[in-house]
Backbone as a ProteinNet text record, in pm:
[ID]
protein_1_A
[PRIMARY]
MSVQIIQATINDLDSVRQIGIDTFYESFSSANTEENMTHYLETGFSLEKVASELGNPFSEFHLAYDGDQLIGYLKINHGPAQSELKDDTALEIERIYVLQAWQGQKIGQLFYDKAIEIARTHQYTYVWLGVWEKNEKAIGFYKRNGFVEFDKHLFTLGTDIQTDIMMRKEL
[TERTIARY]
7933	7814.6	7889.6	7805.1	7865.1	7749.8	7709	7612.3	7656	7540.2	7578.7	7455.7	7508.2	7407.4	7378.7	7224.2	7167.4	7109.7	7045.2	6975.9	6846.7	6782.4	6625.2	6579.8	6479.1	6384.3	6227.6	6213.1	6013.7	5991.3	6019.5	6021.9	6049.8	6064.7	6124.1	6031	5902	5864.3	5792.5	5748.7	5714.9	5778.5	5942.6	6039.9	6119.7	6118.9	6141.8	6054.1	5900.3	5809.5	5829.5	5811.1	5824.5	5983.8	6140.5	6218.6	6232.4	6155.9	6129.3	6033.3	5996.1	5868.3	5964.8	5982	6081.2	6165.1	6216.6	6335.6	6340.6	6214	6217.3	6105.8	5999.5	5961.4	6066.6	6176.1	6287.4	6365.7	6336.1	6453.4	6406.2	6284.5	6206.3	6121.1	6040.5	5922.3	5894.5	6028.7	6032.2	6077.7	6078	6133.1	5938	5905	5767.2	5619.1	5497.4	5408	5326	5260.5	5209	5114	5052.1	4952.6	5067.7	5151.7	5213.1	5334.8	5373.1	5475.1	5327.3	5197.5	5103	5086	5066.1	5012.6	5152	5233.6	5412.1	5448.9	5417.6	5395.2	5327.2	5218.1	5041.9	5126.1	5174.7	5178.6	5330	5386.3	5570.2	5575.2	5515.3	5563.3	5420.3	5360.1	5186.5	5250.3	5212	5233.1	5238	5142.2	5146.6	5305.9	5306.7	5448	5584.1	5580.4	5704.5	5717.7	5623.4	5618	5643.3	5611.5	5608.8	5822.2	5839.6	6033.3	6034.8	6017.6	6146.1	6124.3	6016.5	5987.6	6070.3	6117.2	6186.8	6319.9	6337.7	6476.5	6558.6	6566.9	6621.4	6672.2	6581.5	6640.2	6656.2	6727.4	6803.3	6782	6687.5	6721.8	6830.5	6952.6	7015.1	6995.2	6965.8	6890.4	7040.5	7047.9	7152	7073.5	7169.7	7113.4	7221.8	7165.5	7263.9	7218.8	7246.1	7204	7077.9	6965.9	6845	6751	6836.5	6718.7	6752.3	6686.9	6718.3	6728.3	6850.3	6830.2	6916.8	6857.5	6848.2	6845.6	6878.4	6858.1	6918.6	6959.2	7004.7	6942.9	6900.3	6795.8	6924.6	6955.6	6983.4	6899.3	6917.6	6825.2	6958.3	6903.9	7004.3	6887.5	6980	6881.3	6759.9	6687	6497	6448.9	6456.1	6431.4	6519.6	6572.9	6648.6	6514.4	6511.9	6399.8	6436	6505.6	6538.7	6612.8	6743.7	6836	6845.6	6764.2	6771.7	6883.2	7015.3	7115.9	7206.4	7240	7270.3	7402.7	7476.9	7632.3	7657.8	7546	7518.8	7446	7496.7	7395	7351.2	7181.2	7142.3	7147	7169.7	7187.3	7022	6894.9	6825.9	6784.9	6820.4	6793.4	6917.1	6954.5	7026.9	6951.5	6910.8	6853.5	6919.3	6942.6	6982.4	6918.5	6839.1	6755.6	6877.9	6809.2	6920.5	6953	6925.3	6979.7	7097.9	7158	7242	7314.5	7268	7410.7	7517.1	7620	7722.4	7817.7	7793.8	7822.5	7843.1	7875.7	7948.7	7868.5	7724.8	7659	7620.8	7567	7593.1	7670.2	7784.6	7916.4	7968.5	7894.1	7883	7804.2	7653.3	7611.6	7651.6	7729	7773.4	7892.3	7951.8	8057.2	8008.6	7892.9	7812	7813.1	7684.4	7679.2	7781.8	7876.8	8020.2	8066.3	8091.9	8151.2	8039.4	7861.7	7820.9	7755.9	7914.3	7887.4	7981.4	8087.8	8206.9	8216.9	8162.7	8148.1	8012.9	7943.4	7889.7	7941.2	8029.6	8144	8096.8	7977	7935.9	8072.9	8012.9	8132.3	8110.4	7967.8	7948.7	7806.1	7805.6	7688.3	7621	7481.3	7453.5	7311.6	7303.1	7155.5	7103.3	7000.2	6939.4	6937.1	6943.2	6910.1	6910.6	6779.5	6696.7	6791.7	6794.8	6883.4	6868.1	6796.8	6790	6877.6	6921.8	6965.9	7155.6	7163.2	7291.8	7397.2	7330	7390.3	7471.5	7387.4	7340.8	7450.5	7399.8	7527.6	7646.5	7703.8	7833.8	7867.6	7776.4	7849.2	7887.5	7804.9	7836.8	7968.4	7950	8069	8208.1	8234.6	8306.2	8353.4	8266.3	8262	8290.2	8327.8	8388.6	8271.4	8131.8	8024.1	8008.8	8014.1	7995.7	7835	7753.5	7626.6	7629.8	7571.5	7502.2	7419.3	7342.5	7138.8	7077.3	6966	6833	6725.3	6604.7	6541.6	6360.8	6293.1	6124	6089.4	6086.3	6058.1	5942.8	5817.6	5698.2	5665.2	5643.4	5591.3	5478.8	5358.5	5236.5	5210	5183.6	5136.8	5256.8	5414.9	5490.3	5631.8	5610	5731	5865.2	5987.6	6075.9	6136	6291.6	6435.1	6536.3	6587.9	6664.2	6808.1	6881.8	7054	7068.5	7076.9	7170.6	7244.1	7374.6	7495.8	7535.2	7652.5	7738.5	7860.8	7936.6	8072.2	8138.4	8224.3	8342.8	8361.6	8350.8	8443	8516.9
-2068	-2190.4	-2232.4	-2293.8	-2290.4	-2380.6	-2550.9	-2601.2	-2697.3	-2668.3	-2761.8	-2875.9	-3005.1	-3086.5	-3168.6	-3142.5	-3209	-3288	-3400.9	-3536.9	-3443.7	-3493.8	-3471.8	-3560	-3451	-3518	-3537.6	-3572.2	-3599.3	-3440.1	-3337.8	-3225.2	-3157.7	-3221.1	-3189.6	-3257.2	-3274.6	-3368.4	-3302.7	-3197.1	-3116.9	-3091.5	-3061.1	-3004.2	-3165.9	-3289.3	-3395.3	-3476.7	-3431.5	-3481.9	-3428.3	-3260.2	-3121.6	-3219.7	-3169.4	-3198.3	-3366.6	-3445.6	-3598.2	-3606.9	-3456	-3464.9	-3434.5	-3271.4	-3162.3	-3286.7	-3326.1	-3405.2	-3495	-3586.9	-3699.5	-3681.6	-3583	-3514.4	-3434.4	-3384.9	-3326	-3444.3	-3564.6	-3641.7	-3720.7	-3803.8	-3848.3	-3856	-3736.6	-3698.6	-3700.4	-3667.3	-3659.2	-3861.3	-3896.1	-4023.8	-4178.3	-4070.1	-4130.1	-4121.3	-4154.4	-4108	-3971	-3904.4	-3797.3	-3872.6	-3917.7	-4057	-4154.3	-4190.4	-4306.4	-4163.7	-4066.3	-3978.2	-3940.8	-3874.2	-3842	-3955.2	-4054.6	-4162	-4210.1	-4227.6	-4259.5	-4119.9	-4011.5	-3872.9	-3893.3	-3902.9	-3904.3	-4044.6	-4175.9	-4265.7	-4281.3	-4272.9	-4295.5	-4162.5	-4028.5	-3945.5	-3871.4	-3946.2	-3918.6	-3846.2	-3789	-3725.3	-3840.9	-3913.7	-4049.4	-4156.5	-4139.3	-4262.9	-4208.5	-4085.3	-4004	-3955.1	-3968.8	-3943.6	-4107.3	-4233.4	-4389.9	-4356.1	-4341.6	-4313.3	-4234.5	-4129.4	-4049.5	-4059.6	-4161.5	-4219.2	-4370	-4399.6	-4526.8	-4532.1	-4588.8	-4558	-4660	-4685.7	-4788.8	-4689.4	-4586.7	-4518	-4383	-4301.9	-4180	-4105	-3981	-3901.3	-3752.8	-3728.4	-3635.9	-3531.4	-3342.2	-3286.2	-3124.9	-3104.9	-3048.5	-2860.5	-2761.5	-2663.3	-2602.8	-2488.1	-2420.8	-2265.8	-2219.3	-2093.4	-2133.7	-2081.1	-2117	-2224.5	-2258.7	-2320.1	-2454.5	-2566.2	-2707.9	-2710.5	-2829.6	-2848.1	-3032.9	-3087.3	-3200.2	-3320.1	-3438	-3514.4	-3657.1	-3763.5	-3889.3	-3924.2	-4044.2	-4130.8	-4269.2	-4373.1	-4486.5	-4590	-4693.8	-4769.2	-4887.1	-4902.5	-4998	-5130.9	-5264.8	-5400	-5383.5	-5411.6	-5461.1	-5344.8	-5212.7	-5090.3	-5063.1	-5193.1	-5194.7	-5245.2	-5173.6	-5213.1	-5359.1	-5435.4	-5544.7	-5658.5	-5654.5	-5755.8	-5752.8	-5652.9	-5682.3	-5741	-5676	-5743.4	-5648.6	-5717.4	-5605.1	-5641.3	-5694.4	-5608.5	-5549.2	-5463.3	-5333.6	-5272.4	-5161.1	-5001.6	-4984.4	-4972.9	-4969.3	-4767.4	-4749.8	-4623.9	-4619.7	-4563.9	-4568.4	-4397	-4316.3	-4188.8	-4075	-4095.1	-3976.5	-3846.4	-3764.1	-3674	-3526.9	-3475	-3287.1	-3220.2	-3119.6	-3026.5	-2949.5	-3033.8	-3015.2	-2909.1	-2753.3	-2618.9	-2647	-2751.9	-2748.3	-2860.8	-2934.4	-3046.5	-3037.5	-3149.3	-3081.9	-2960.1	-2987.1	-2910.8	-3045.3	-3149.8	-3227.7	-3222.5	-3178.4	-3255.2	-3384.4	-3464.8	-3592.6	-3676.5	-3607	-3659.3	-3628.7	-3479.9	-3512.5	-3598.4	-3643.8	-3745.7	-3860.8	-3913.2	-4023.4	-3994.1	-3932.1	-3928.2	-3947.4	-3894.5	-3870.9	-4053.6	-4119.5	-4229.6	-4332.4	-4295.8	-4427.1	-4398.3	-4252.6	-4200.4	-4306.4	-4315.5	-4371.7	-4491.8	-4568.9	-4687.9	-4766.6	-4669.4	-4721.3	-4716.3	-4602	-4593.7	-4748.6	-4750.9	-4861.9	-5034.9	-4995.4	-5113.7	-5240	-5158.1	-5251.8	-5327	-5459.9	-5492.8	-5402.7	-5375.8	-5329.7	-5198.6	-5161.1	-5044.5	-5125.9	-5125.5	-5137.7	-5002.8	-5057.7	-4988.4	-5017.8	-4964.5	-4991.7	-4856.4	-4837.9	-4802.4	-4763.5	-4701.7	-4734.6	-4752	-4877.9	-4883.8	-4818.4	-4756.5	-4573.2	-4464.5	-4477.8	-4348	-4357.8	-4356.1	-4353.3	-4303	-4111.3	-4062.7	-4120.8	-4158.5	-4248.6	-4315.2	-4438.8	-4557	-4515.3	-4420.8	-4381.9	-4264.2	-4221.1	-4180.9	-4297.7	-4366	-4478.2	-4597.2	-4607.6	-4675	-4615.6	-4504.8	-4384.3	-4416	-4431.2	-4423	-4583.5	-4717.1	-4817.2	-4886	-4908.2	-4970.6	-5061.3	-5213.1	-5263.3	-5346	-5413.6	-5436.7	-5616	-5632.7	-5780.4	-5837	-5741.3	-5772	-5715.4	-5772.2	-5666	-5691.2	-5595.8	-5585.5	-5522	-5511.4	-5490.2	-5339.9	-5264.1	-5106.5	-5094	-5055.2	-5045.4	-4888.3	-4828.2	-4683.1	-4645.4	-4599.5	-4626.1	-4773.3	-4771.8	-4906.4	-4951.1	-4892.4	-4938.3	-5005.7	-5156.6	-5212.7	-5184.1	-5128.8	-5088.4	-5159.4	-5199.3	-5259.1	-5172.4	-5187.5	-5118.6	-5241.8	-5180.7	-5242	-5211	-5322.4	-5354.2	-5336.6	-5261.8	-5235.6	-5226.5	-5256.8	-5297.2	-5233.9	-5224	-5136.6	-5193.5	-5309.3	-5353.4	-5233	-5218.8	-5172.2	-5213.1
-5768.8	-5716.7	-5576.8	-5466	-5302.5	-5344.7	-5346.7	-5302.4	-5170.4	-5098.8	-5035	-4995.1	-4965.8	-4939.1	-4789.4	-4742.9	-4588.5	-4643.7	-4529.8	-4526.6	-4463.8	-4555.2	-4575.8	-4399.7	-4359.3	-4272.2	-4325.9	-4226.7	-4317.3	-4315.2	-4228.3	-4256.9	-4412.8	-4509.4	-4628.7	-4681.5	-4669.2	-4726.5	-4900.8	-4842.5	-4940.6	-5077.6	-5005.8	-5120.5	-5176.5	-5089.3	-5164.4	-5264.7	-5255.2	-5346.8	-5478.2	-5446.1	-5548.1	-5666.7	-5616.8	-5645.4	-5771.5	-5696.7	-5701.3	-5866.6	-5841.7	-5931.2	-6112.8	-6052	-6116.2	-6154	-6106.9	-6244.4	-6245.2	-6214.9	-6318.7	-6427	-6417.8	-6579.6	-6692.4	-6581.1	-6690.6	-6782.7	-6674	-6709.7	-6823.9	-6796.6	-6843.5	-7018.3	-6915.7	-6999.6	-7233.4	-7237.5	-7365.8	-7421.2	-7362.4	-7435.6	-7392.9	-7259.8	-7236	-7271.8	-7286.5	-7352.2	-7207.8	-7244.9	-7137.1	-7052.8	-7094.5	-6924	-6933.9	-6969.3	-6844.8	-6752.4	-6833.4	-6690.2	-6632.3	-6620.3	-6504	-6410.2	-6449.9	-6415.8	-6286.6	-6350.5	-6267.3	-6144.1	-6196.1	-6117.8	-6035.9	-6030.5	-5909.5	-5842.3	-5845.8	-5784.7	-5687.1	-5799.8	-5745.8	-5616	-5694.4	-5560.1	-5514.6	-5498.4	-5369.9	-5233.9	-5145.6	-5074.3	-5012.3	-5007	-4914.2	-4876.4	-5047.6	-5100.7	-5020.6	-5062.2	-5014.9	-4907	-4789.9	-4667.1	-4594.1	-4651.3	-4582.7	-4630.1	-4812.3	-4806	-4713	-4657.4	-4616.3	-4445.9	-4388.9	-4274.5	-4219.6	-4379.7	-4346.4	-4306.7	-4161.2	-4096.1	-4217.2	-4308	-4360.8	-4566.5	-4524.9	-4601.8	-4626.4	-4696.1	-4650.5	-4801.2	-4754.7	-4899.5	-4816.1	-4928.7	-4930.6	-5033.5	-5025.6	-5088.8	-5115.8	-5237	-5286.1	-5301	-5222.5	-5282.9	-5306.9	-5407.4	-5448.7	-5383.8	-5287.4	-5228.6	-5173.5	-5173.4	-5164	-5240.8	-5381.9	-5463	-5444.4	-5443.5	-5405.4	-5572.1	-5586.1	-5750.9	-5764.3	-5702.2	-5717.4	-5577.9	-5577.1	-5467.8	-5487.7	-5392.4	-5377.8	-5245.7	-5337	-5221.9	-5227.3	-5114.8	-5071.1	-4963.8	-5000.4	-4911.4	-4888.2	-4731.7	-4634.8	-4674.6	-4678.8	-4590.7	-4640.8	-4526.1	-4623.6	-4714.5	-4735.6	-4751.9	-4941.3	-4962.3	-5113.7	-5181.6	-5338.4	-5416.2	-5455.7	-5464.4	-5534.5	-5448.7	-5439	-5347.9	-5215.5	-5144.5	-4993.3	-4891.3	-4974.4	-4916.2	-4821.6	-4676.4	-4571	-4617.3	-4694.8	-4697.7	-4832.7	-4900.5	-4972.5	-4968.8	-5049.7	-5013.1	-5194.1	-5184.1	-5244.6	-5309.3	-5417.3	-5512.6	-5582.8	-5494.4	-5555.1	-5704.6	-5656.3	-5711.3	-5688.5	-5836.7	-5831.5	-5913.8	-5932.5	-5970.4	-5957	-6072.8	-6085.7	-6194	-6164.8	-6250.6	-6377.1	-6451.7	-6595.8	-6606	-6540	-6529.6	-6444.6	-6413.2	-6316.4	-6344.8	-6472.3	-6464.1	-6553.9	-6525.1	-6596	-6542.8	-6379.1	-6272.8	-6105.1	-6194.7	-6096.2	-5917.6	-5946.8	-5905.6	-5857.5	-5956.6	-5925.7	-5893.7	-5912.1	-5857.9	-5716.5	-5639.8	-5516.7	-5418.1	-5478.4	-5428.7	-5427.4	-5536.2	-5573.6	-5484.6	-5418.9	-5323.8	-5190.1	-5168.9	-5040.8	-5048.6	-5172.4	-5104.6	-5078.7	-5165.1	-5132.5	-5011	-4936.6	-4819	-4739.2	-4723.5	-4617.5	-4644.9	-4757.8	-4764.3	-4701.9	-4755.6	-4623.4	-4478.2	-4425.9	-4276.6	-4243.6	-4333.3	-4324.6	-4315	-4355.7	-4379.7	-4546.4	-4603	-4708.9	-4776.7	-4868.6	-4957.5	-5139.7	-5087.1	-5233.5	-5240.2	-5368.4	-5412	-5552.4	-5588	-5637.1	-5681.7	-5813.6	-5841.8	-5991	-6006.8	-6125.4	-6225.2	-6361.3	-6501.9	-6569.4	-6649.6	-6761.2	-6901.2	-6916.3	-7047.5	-7145	-7138.9	-7258.6	-7157.5	-7073.2	-6985	-7032.9	-7150.3	-7183.1	-7161	-7106.6	-6987	-6859.1	-6776.7	-6668.7	-6640.4	-6729.6	-6811.9	-6779.4	-6857.3	-6873.5	-6775.6	-6702.2	-6559.5	-6411.8	-6455.3	-6365.4	-6405.4	-6528.3	-6588.3	-6540	-6517.9	-6493.4	-6407.7	-6296.2	-6137.6	-6103.4	-6213.5	-6172.1	-6168.8	-6184	-6191.6	-6318.1	-6281.5	-6394.9	-6413.2	-6547.4	-6480.5	-6494.5	-6387.7	-6354.3	-6371.1	-6390.7	-6414.4	-6480.2	-6531.4	-6551.7	-6469.2	-6449	-6412.1	-6505.3	-6460.8	-6536.8	-6444.5	-6527.1	-6439.1	-6529.7	-6427.9	-6505.9	-6501.1	-6628.9	-6572.1	-6671.9	-6609.6	-6642.1	-6732.8	-6848.2	-6958.5	-6976.8	-6990.5	-7042.4	-6940	-7018.2	-6963.4	-6964.1	-6899.5	-6932.4	-6863.5	-6973.4	-6857.8	-6816.2	-6679.6	-6601.1	-6573.8	-6649.9	-6628.4	-6472.5	-6410.3	-6274.9	-6286.2	-6181.9	-6139.8	-6064.1	-6073.7	-5874.2	-5886.1	-5802.7	-5767.3	-5658.1	-5663.3	-5480	-5452.4	-5282.5	-5229.6	-5219
[MASK]
+++++++++++++++++++++++++++++++++++++++++++++++++++++++++++++++++++++++++++++++++++++++++++++++++++++++++++++++++++++++++++++++++++++++++++++++++++++++++++++++++++++++++++

């Protein structure tokens, strides 16, 4: 397997939208109702919303390919694009998602390493993220990479209000 990570542009709109839908559904459909999943996927990954995110100069999408196959993506946010803190001294990792067939092959670690490299290039003092409290696999991944919990916030999926654990890592 030879994985390449490339930064997405607006020309990748359809690919970014589809990998977002596919990975989110794979990751969370078993723990949520079909109605809530459908609603979230239609709103959270609408063409307009993804185009707006791709066009935001303070957000970056990085795509992982195994040959011609798109297998996952990373979304990071600088300053005003951050979902919560909007801290100019920090980078937010908003999403690291990998298709299930490629999980366990260190693709998430490649994305994580890319995010840390970008944060260090910008001389940020820390990196932060939010992760669903029931996503034990992701929480374990971030803890292994030196993140610690510092707060919580609420995330609405359809009609379900869920709790995200906010984690950070000092650089």
